Amino acid sequence: MKASVFVGASVDGFIARPDGALDFLPPGGGEEHGYAAFFASVDAVVIGRKTYETVLAFDKWPYGTKPVFVLSSRPPAPAPAGAVVTHLSGAPADVVSKLEARGVRHAYVDGGITIQRFLEAGLVHRLVVTRVPVLIGEGIPLFGVTGRDIALKHVATRSYASGLVQSEYEVAV
């Protein structure tokens, strides 16, 4: 199974404010920067409980009927009507095995701790980071302590009229 990350971060490397707020991100994601095509390419979304709870507060459920797997040691809050949400727990490698058994071929991995754990386990294949032109000073970091170097191969960098700068990497094996 292929696992990919597509995430926005402040220039100083934060994906959310300390309280989880995303108010520094462009409304509605800003201009089209490849997210729609990326999202169409994945079979499922894998997110942590805190990210799931943040998404539940959005005006509209952003994942449609695409399967969403919420990683948590305890059951997550109920899903909105029409959402396909499943609770999973375990180490990233176990989660990948469970997803493969369900026929998932390409998963979108999102949420700070979830991204960090999948990276550390060597399970992320593609990483797309879109830098938002703002410094927020503190918050939830995109990357934490990895315990080892994780080599990346630069694929492309794109800039957008709004100031977004997106870099795409493959995780070197």
Coordinates of C-alpha atoms in Angstrom, one line a residue:
M1 CA 0.0 0.0 0.0
K2 CA 1.2 3.5 -0.8
A3 CA 0.8 6.2 1.8
S4 CA 1.0 9.9 1.0
V5 CA 0.9 13.2 2.9
F6 CA -0.6 16.4 1.5
V7 CA -0.4 19.1 4.2
G8 CA -0.3 22.9 4.6
A9 CA 2.0 24.5 7.1
S10 CA 3.1 28.0 8.1
V11 CA 6.5 29.0 6.9
D12 CA 7.8 28.3 10.5
G13 CA 6.6 24.7 10.2
F14 CA 3.4 24.6 12.1
I15 CA 0.3 22.8 10.9
A16 CA -2.0 24.2 13.5
R17 CA -2.0 26.6 16.4
P18 CA -1.4 25.2 19.9
D19 CA -5.2 24.8 20.4
G20 CA -5.5 23.0 17.0
A21 CA -7.0 26.1 15.2
L22 CA -6.3 26.3 11.5
D23 CA -7.4 30.0 11.1
F24 CA -4.0 30.9 9.5
L25 CA -4.7 28.7 6.4
P26 CA -6.4 30.3 3.4
P27 CA -10.2 30.1 3.5
G28 CA -11.4 27.0 1.6
G29 CA -7.7 26.0 1.0
G30 CA -7.0 29.0 -1.1
E31 CA -6.5 28.7 -4.9
E32 CA -6.4 25.3 -6.5
H33 CA -3.0 23.8 -5.7
G34 CA -3.4 20.2 -6.6
Y35 CA -5.4 19.0 -3.6
A36 CA -8.4 17.9 -5.7
A37 CA -6.3 15.7 -8.0
F38 CA -4.4 14.3 -5.0
F39 CA -7.6 13.5 -3.1
A40 CA -9.1 11.8 -6.1
S41 CA -6.0 9.6 -6.3
V42 CA -6.5 8.1 -2.8
D43 CA -8.7 5.2 -1.7
A44 CA -8.9 6.2 2.0
V45 CA -8.0 8.8 4.6
V46 CA -6.0 7.9 7.8
I47 CA -6.2 10.6 10.5
G48 CA -5.6 10.8 14.2
R49 CA -8.4 11.5 16.7
K50 CA -7.5 15.1 17.3
T51 CA -7.5 15.9 13.6
Y52 CA -10.8 14.1 13.2
E53 CA -12.3 16.2 16.0
T54 CA -11.0 19.3 14.3
V55 CA -12.5 18.3 11.0
L56 CA -15.9 17.5 12.7
A57 CA -16.1 21.2 13.5
F58 CA -15.9 22.2 9.8
D59 CA -19.0 23.6 8.2
K60 CA -19.0 20.6 5.8
W61 CA -17.5 17.1 6.0
P62 CA -14.6 17.4 3.6
Y63 CA -14.2 13.7 2.7
G64 CA -17.5 12.9 1.2
T65 CA -18.1 9.2 1.2
K66 CA -14.4 8.3 1.0
P67 CA -13.5 5.9 3.8
V68 CA -11.9 7.6 6.8
F69 CA -9.9 5.6 9.4
V70 CA -9.5 7.4 12.7
L71 CA -6.5 6.2 14.7
S72 CA -7.1 6.3 18.5
S73 CA -6.8 4.1 21.5
R74 CA -10.5 5.0 22.3
P75 CA -13.5 5.2 20.0
P76 CA -13.9 8.6 18.3
A77 CA -16.9 10.9 18.3
P78 CA -19.8 9.8 16.1
A79 CA -19.4 10.5 12.4
P80 CA -21.6 13.0 10.6
A81 CA -24.5 11.7 8.4
G82 CA -23.2 10.1 5.2
A83 CA -19.6 9.9 6.4
V84 CA -17.8 6.5 6.3
V85 CA -15.7 6.4 9.4
T86 CA -14.0 3.5 11.0
H87 CA -12.0 3.4 14.3
L88 CA -8.6 1.7 14.2
S89 CA -5.8 1.4 16.7
G90 CA -2.3 0.0 16.7
A91 CA 1.2 0.7 15.4
P92 CA 1.4 2.2 11.9
A93 CA 2.6 -1.1 10.3
D94 CA -0.5 -2.9 11.9
V95 CA -2.7 -0.2 10.5
V96 CA -1.3 -0.6 7.0
S97 CA -1.9 -4.3 7.2
K98 CA -5.5 -3.8 8.2
L99 CA -6.0 -1.3 5.4
E100 CA -4.4 -3.6 2.8
A101 CA -6.8 -6.4 4.0
R102 CA -9.6 -4.0 3.2
G103 CA -8.3 -3.4 -0.3
V104 CA -6.8 0.1 0.3
R105 CA -4.0 0.7 -2.3
H106 CA -3.3 4.4 -1.6
A107 CA -4.0 6.2 1.7
Y108 CA -3.9 9.9 2.5
V109 CA -2.2 10.2 5.9
D110 CA -3.0 13.4 7.8
G111 CA -2.6 14.9 11.3
G112 CA 0.6 15.8 13.1
I113 CA 1.2 12.8 15.3
T114 CA -0.1 10.4 12.6
I115 CA 2.2 11.8 9.9
Q116 CA 5.1 11.7 12.3
R117 CA 4.5 8.1 13.3
F118 CA 4.0 6.9 9.7
L119 CA 7.2 8.7 8.7
E120 CA 9.2 7.2 11.5
A121 CA 7.9 3.8 10.6
G122 CA 9.1 4.2 7.0
L123 CA 5.5 4.0 5.7
V124 CA 5.1 7.3 3.9
H125 CA 6.0 7.2 0.2
R126 CA 5.1 10.8 -1.0
L127 CA 5.1 14.0 0.9
V128 CA 3.6 17.3 -0.4
V129 CA 4.0 20.3 1.9
T130 CA 2.4 23.6 1.0
R131 CA 3.9 26.5 2.9
V132 CA 1.4 29.3 3.7
P133 CA 3.1 32.7 3.8
V134 CA 2.7 33.4 7.5
L135 CA 4.7 32.9 10.6
I136 CA 2.5 31.9 13.6
G137 CA 5.3 31.6 16.1
E138 CA 4.1 28.5 17.9
G139 CA 1.8 25.6 17.4
I140 CA 1.7 21.9 16.4
P141 CA 4.8 21.1 14.4
L142 CA 4.6 19.3 11.1
F143 CA 7.7 17.3 12.0
G144 CA 8.8 16.1 15.4
V145 CA 11.7 14.0 16.6
T146 CA 12.2 11.2 14.1
G147 CA 14.9 9.2 15.9
R148 CA 16.8 9.0 12.6
D149 CA 17.4 10.8 9.3
I150 CA 14.6 10.4 6.7
A151 CA 16.1 11.0 3.3
L152 CA 13.8 12.7 0.8
K153 CA 14.1 13.0 -3.0
H154 CA 12.9 16.4 -4.3
V155 CA 10.3 16.0 -7.1
A156 CA 9.1 19.5 -7.7
T157 CA 8.5 22.9 -6.1
R158 CA 5.6 25.1 -7.3
S159 CA 4.7 28.7 -6.3
Y160 CA 1.2 30.2 -6.5
A161 CA 0.0 33.8 -7.0
S162 CA -1.3 33.9 -3.4
G163 CA 2.2 33.2 -2.1
L164 CA 1.7 29.5 -1.4
V165 CA 4.9 27.5 -2.1
Q166 CA 4.5 23.8 -2.5
S167 CA 7.3 21.2 -2.4
E168 CA 6.8 17.6 -3.3
Y169 CA 9.2 14.8 -2.2
E170 CA 9.4 11.1 -2.5
V171 CA 10.7 9.4 0.6
A172 CA 14.0 7.7 -0.3
V173 CA 14.2 4.0 0.5

